CSV table of C-alpha atoms in Angstrom, one decimal:
chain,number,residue,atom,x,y,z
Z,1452,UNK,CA,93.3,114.5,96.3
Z,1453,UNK,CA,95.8,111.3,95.7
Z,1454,UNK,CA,99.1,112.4,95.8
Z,1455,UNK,CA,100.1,109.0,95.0
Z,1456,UNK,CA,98.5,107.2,91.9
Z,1457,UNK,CA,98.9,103.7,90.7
Z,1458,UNK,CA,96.6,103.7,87.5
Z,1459,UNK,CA,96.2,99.9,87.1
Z,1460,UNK,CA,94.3,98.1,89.5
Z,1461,UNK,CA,95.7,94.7,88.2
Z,1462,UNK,CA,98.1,93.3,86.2
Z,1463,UNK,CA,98.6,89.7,84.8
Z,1464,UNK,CA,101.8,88.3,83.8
Z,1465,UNK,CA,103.2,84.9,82.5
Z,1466,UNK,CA,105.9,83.2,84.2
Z,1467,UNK,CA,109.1,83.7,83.9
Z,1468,UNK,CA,108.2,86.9,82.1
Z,1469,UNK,CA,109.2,90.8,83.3
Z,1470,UNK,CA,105.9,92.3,85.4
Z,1471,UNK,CA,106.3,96.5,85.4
Z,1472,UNK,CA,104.3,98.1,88.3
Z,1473,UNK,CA,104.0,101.7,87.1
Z,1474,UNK,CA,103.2,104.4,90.1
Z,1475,UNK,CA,103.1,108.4,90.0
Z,1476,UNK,CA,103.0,111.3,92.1
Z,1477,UNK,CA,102.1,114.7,92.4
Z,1478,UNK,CA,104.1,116.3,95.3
Z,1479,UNK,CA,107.3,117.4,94.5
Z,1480,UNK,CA,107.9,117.5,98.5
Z,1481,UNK,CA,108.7,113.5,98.2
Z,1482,UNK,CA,112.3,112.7,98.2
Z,1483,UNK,CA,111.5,108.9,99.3
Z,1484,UNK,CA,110.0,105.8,97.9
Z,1485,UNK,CA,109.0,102.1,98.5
Z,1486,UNK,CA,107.5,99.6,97.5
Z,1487,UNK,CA,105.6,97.1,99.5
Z,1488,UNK,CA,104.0,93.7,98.3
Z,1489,UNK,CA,100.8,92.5,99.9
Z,1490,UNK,CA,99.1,89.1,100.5
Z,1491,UNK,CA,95.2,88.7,101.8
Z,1492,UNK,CA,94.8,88.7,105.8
Z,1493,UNK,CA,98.9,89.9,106.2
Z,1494,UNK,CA,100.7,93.7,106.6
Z,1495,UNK,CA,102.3,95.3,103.8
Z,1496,UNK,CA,105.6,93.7,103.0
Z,1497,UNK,CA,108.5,95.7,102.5
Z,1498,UNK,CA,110.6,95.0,98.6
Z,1499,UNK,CA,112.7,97.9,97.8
Z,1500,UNK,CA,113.0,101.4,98.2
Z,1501,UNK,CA,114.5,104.4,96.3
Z,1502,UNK,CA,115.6,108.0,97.4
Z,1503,UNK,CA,115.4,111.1,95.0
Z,1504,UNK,CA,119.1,111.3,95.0
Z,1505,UNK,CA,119.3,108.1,92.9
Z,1506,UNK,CA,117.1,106.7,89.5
Z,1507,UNK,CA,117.5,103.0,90.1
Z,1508,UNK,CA,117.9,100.5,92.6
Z,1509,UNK,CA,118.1,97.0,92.3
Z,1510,UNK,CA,117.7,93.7,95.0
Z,1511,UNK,CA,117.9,90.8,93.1
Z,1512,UNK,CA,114.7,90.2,91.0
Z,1513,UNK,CA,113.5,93.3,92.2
Z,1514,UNK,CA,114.6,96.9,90.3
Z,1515,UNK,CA,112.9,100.2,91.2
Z,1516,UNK,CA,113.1,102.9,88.3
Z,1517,UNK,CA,112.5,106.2,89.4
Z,1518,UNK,CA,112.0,109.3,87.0
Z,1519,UNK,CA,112.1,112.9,89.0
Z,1520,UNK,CA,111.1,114.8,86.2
Z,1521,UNK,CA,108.4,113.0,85.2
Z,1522,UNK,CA,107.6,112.3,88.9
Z,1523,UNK,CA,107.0,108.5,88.1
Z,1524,UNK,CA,108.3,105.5,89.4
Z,1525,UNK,CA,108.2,101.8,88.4
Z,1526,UNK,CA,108.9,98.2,89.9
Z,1527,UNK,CA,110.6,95.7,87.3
Z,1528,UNK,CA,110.4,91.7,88.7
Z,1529,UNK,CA,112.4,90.1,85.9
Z,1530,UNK,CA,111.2,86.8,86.4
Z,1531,UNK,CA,108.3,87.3,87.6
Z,1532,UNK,CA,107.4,83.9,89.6
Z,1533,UNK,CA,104.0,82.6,91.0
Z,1534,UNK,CA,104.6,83.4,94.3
Z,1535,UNK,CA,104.6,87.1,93.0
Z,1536,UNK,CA,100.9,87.5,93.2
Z,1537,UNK,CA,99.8,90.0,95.1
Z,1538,UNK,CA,98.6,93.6,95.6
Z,1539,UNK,CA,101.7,95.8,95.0
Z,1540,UNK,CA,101.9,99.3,96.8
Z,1541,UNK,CA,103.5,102.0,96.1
Z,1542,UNK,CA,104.6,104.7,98.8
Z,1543,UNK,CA,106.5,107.8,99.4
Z,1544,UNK,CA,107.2,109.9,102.1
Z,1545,UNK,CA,109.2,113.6,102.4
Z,1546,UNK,CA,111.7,112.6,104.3
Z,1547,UNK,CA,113.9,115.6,103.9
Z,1548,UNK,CA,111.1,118.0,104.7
Z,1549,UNK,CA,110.6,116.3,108.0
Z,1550,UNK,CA,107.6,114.0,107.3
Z,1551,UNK,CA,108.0,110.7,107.8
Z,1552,UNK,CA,104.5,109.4,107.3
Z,1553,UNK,CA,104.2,107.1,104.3
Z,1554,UNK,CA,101.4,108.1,101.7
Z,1555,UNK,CA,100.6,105.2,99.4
Z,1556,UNK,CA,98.8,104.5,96.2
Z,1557,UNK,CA,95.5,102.0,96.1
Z,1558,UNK,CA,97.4,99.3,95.0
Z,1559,UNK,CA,98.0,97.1,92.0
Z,1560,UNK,CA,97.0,93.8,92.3
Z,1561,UNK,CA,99.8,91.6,90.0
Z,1562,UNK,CA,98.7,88.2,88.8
Z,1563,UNK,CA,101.3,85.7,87.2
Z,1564,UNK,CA,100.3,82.9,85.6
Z,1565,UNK,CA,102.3,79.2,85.4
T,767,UNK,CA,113.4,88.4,115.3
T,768,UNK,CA,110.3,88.9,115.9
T,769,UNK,CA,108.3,91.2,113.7
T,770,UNK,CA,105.6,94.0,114.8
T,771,UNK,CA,102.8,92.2,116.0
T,772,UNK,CA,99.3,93.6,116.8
T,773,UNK,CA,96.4,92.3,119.2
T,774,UNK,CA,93.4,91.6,118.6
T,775,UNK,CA,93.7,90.5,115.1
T,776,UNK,CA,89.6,90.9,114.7
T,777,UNK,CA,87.4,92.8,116.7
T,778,UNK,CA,83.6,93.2,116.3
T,779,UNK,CA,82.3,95.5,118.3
T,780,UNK,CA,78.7,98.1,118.4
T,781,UNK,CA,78.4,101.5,117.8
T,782,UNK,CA,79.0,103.9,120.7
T,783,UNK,CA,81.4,101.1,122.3
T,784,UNK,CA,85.4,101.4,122.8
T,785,UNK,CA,88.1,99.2,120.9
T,786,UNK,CA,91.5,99.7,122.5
T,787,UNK,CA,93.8,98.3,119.6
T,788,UNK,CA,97.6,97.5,120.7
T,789,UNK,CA,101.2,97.1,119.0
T,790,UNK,CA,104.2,95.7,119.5
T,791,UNK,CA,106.9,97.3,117.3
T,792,UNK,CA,110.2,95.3,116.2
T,793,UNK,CA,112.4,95.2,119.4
T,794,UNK,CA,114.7,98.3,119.5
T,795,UNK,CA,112.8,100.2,117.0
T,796,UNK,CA,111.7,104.0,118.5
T,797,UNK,CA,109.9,104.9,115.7
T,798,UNK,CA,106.1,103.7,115.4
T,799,UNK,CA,103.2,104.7,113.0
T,800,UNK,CA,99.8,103.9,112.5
T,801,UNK,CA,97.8,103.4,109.7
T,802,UNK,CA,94.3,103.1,108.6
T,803,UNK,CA,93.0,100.9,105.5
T,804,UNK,CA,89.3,101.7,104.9
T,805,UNK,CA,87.3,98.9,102.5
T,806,UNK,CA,88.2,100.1,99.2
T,807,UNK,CA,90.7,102.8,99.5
T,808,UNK,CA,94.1,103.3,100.1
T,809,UNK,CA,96.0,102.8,103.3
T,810,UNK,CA,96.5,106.2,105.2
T,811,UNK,CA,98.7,107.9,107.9
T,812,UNK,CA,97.1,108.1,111.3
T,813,UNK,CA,99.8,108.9,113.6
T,814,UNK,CA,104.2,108.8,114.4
T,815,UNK,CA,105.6,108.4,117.5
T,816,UNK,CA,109.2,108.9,118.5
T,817,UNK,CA,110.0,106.9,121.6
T,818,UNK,CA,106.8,107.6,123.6
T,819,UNK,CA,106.4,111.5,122.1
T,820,UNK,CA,104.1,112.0,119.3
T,821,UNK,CA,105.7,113.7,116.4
T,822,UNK,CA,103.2,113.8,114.1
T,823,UNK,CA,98.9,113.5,114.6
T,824,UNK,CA,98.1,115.1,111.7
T,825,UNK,CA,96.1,111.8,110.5
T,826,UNK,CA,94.4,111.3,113.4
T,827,UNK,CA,90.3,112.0,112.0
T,828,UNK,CA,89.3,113.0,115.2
T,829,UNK,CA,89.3,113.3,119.1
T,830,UNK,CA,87.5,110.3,119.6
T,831,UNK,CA,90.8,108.4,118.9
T,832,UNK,CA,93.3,108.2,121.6
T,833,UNK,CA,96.8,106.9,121.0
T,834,UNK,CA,99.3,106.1,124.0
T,835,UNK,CA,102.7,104.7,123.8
T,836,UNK,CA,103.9,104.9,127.4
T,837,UNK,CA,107.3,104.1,128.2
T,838,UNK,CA,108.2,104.3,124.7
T,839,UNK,CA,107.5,100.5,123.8
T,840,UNK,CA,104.1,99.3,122.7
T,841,UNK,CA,101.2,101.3,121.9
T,842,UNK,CA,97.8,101.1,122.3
T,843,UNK,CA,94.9,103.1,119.9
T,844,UNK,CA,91.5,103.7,121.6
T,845,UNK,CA,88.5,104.5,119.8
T,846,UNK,CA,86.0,105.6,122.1
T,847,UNK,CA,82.5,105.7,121.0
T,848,UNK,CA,83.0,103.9,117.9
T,849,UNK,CA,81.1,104.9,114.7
T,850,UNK,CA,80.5,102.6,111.5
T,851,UNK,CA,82.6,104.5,109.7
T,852,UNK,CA,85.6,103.9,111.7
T,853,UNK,CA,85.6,100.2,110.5
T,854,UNK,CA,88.5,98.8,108.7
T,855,UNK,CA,91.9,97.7,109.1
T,856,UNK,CA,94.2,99.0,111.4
T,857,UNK,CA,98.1,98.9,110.9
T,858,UNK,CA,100.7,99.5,112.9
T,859,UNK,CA,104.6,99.7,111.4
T,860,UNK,CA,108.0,100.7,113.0
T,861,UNK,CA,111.4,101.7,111.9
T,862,UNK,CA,114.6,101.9,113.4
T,863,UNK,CA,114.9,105.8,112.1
T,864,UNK,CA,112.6,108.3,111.1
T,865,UNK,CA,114.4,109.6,107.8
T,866,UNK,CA,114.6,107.2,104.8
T,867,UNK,CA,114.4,104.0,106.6
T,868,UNK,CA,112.2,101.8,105.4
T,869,UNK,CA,108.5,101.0,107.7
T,870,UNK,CA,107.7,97.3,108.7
T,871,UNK,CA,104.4,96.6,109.0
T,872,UNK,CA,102.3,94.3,111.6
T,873,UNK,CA,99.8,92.0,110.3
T,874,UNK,CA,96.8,94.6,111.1
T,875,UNK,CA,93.7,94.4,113.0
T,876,UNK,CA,90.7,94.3,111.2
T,877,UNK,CA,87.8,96.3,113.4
T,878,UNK,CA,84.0,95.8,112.1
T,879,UNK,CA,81.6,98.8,114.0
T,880,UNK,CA,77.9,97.3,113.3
């Protein structure tokens, strides 16, 4: 059973243009989230992360939207450049419940096109 | 600084043999996890240590995988006798503390059981 669930296995954007990552999840134990980017052949990449206490965080390019009610979060790159390809995961842990271990979604693979 | 890096990168080994897998976490980092990417699905918890104590297992698939972390700075993950179904990639991340601190991830080792 996925607990976390990233429905689109890939996304293509233009350049220049805002990509939206869209992730959810099903146990209300998770009080933590990240996201990590991902090229071929390399470890995950840490971007950004959120915690339940807050509904946005932004680095730069880079804002994470997260909705407790709705238990769904989403990564905004506004613009999204061509050096932004690549698999995009999503991951939360339950931090506050003593579990540290990082569950993550399959992925979405982002493409953005010059 | 250096980042978490892992050894062997590949490894191709026959069923019934043993693959000792090692990682270097990020310098000062107590914290260490490891993770498991089978072809196609998502990346998934194997194990947490704290310093060299194991706080968590509960990812571990079974007794034929042995995970060390002596002297609390590198660890090593034996899998001994290896089946075909334990092929994939291997991660290993660390974090300077357990509770919402974001995990940095090695560049994996990709094991192949024929």
């Amino acid at each position: 059973d996925q607990q976390v669930k990233q429905n689109s296995p890939s996304l293509s954007v233009q350049e220049g243009r805002i990509s939206i990552l869209n992730c959810d999840y099903t146990n209300s134990m998770f009080d933590y989230f990240l996201w990590y980017k991902k090229y071929p052949a390399e470890g995950p990449t840490f971007l950004i992360s959120i915690s339940s206490i807050k509904d946005k965080n932004e680095d730069g390019r880079f804002t994470v939207f997260l909705n407790k009610s709705a238990k769904h979060l989403s990564l905004h790159i506004v613009p999204s450049q061509p050096g932004d390809s690549a698999v995009y995961f999503c991951a939360a842990s339950a931090a506050g419940a003593g579990s540290y271990q990082l569950t993550f979604g399959k992925g979405t693979k982002l493409s953005v096109i010059p | 600084e250096a980042g978490v890096t892992q050894f062997p990168s590949h490894s191709v080994i026959e069923k019934g043999q043993t693959v000792t897998l090692r990682c270097d976490p990020i310098s000062g980092h107590d914290n260490l996890y490891w993770y498991r990417r089978v072809m196609g699905k998502e990346i998934k918890f194997l194990l947490h240590f704290v310093k060299e104590s194991k706080q968590d297992e509960s990812g571990m698939p079974n007794n034929r995988f042995l995970a060390e972390r002596t002297g609390g700075t590198y660890s090593t993950l034996k899998v001994q006798p290896a089946e075909l179904e334990d092929s994939g990639v291997y991660f290993c991340a660390s974090s300077l503390t357990s509770s919402y601190n974001e995990q940095f991830f090695g560049p994996g080792t990709r094991l192949t059981v024929l």
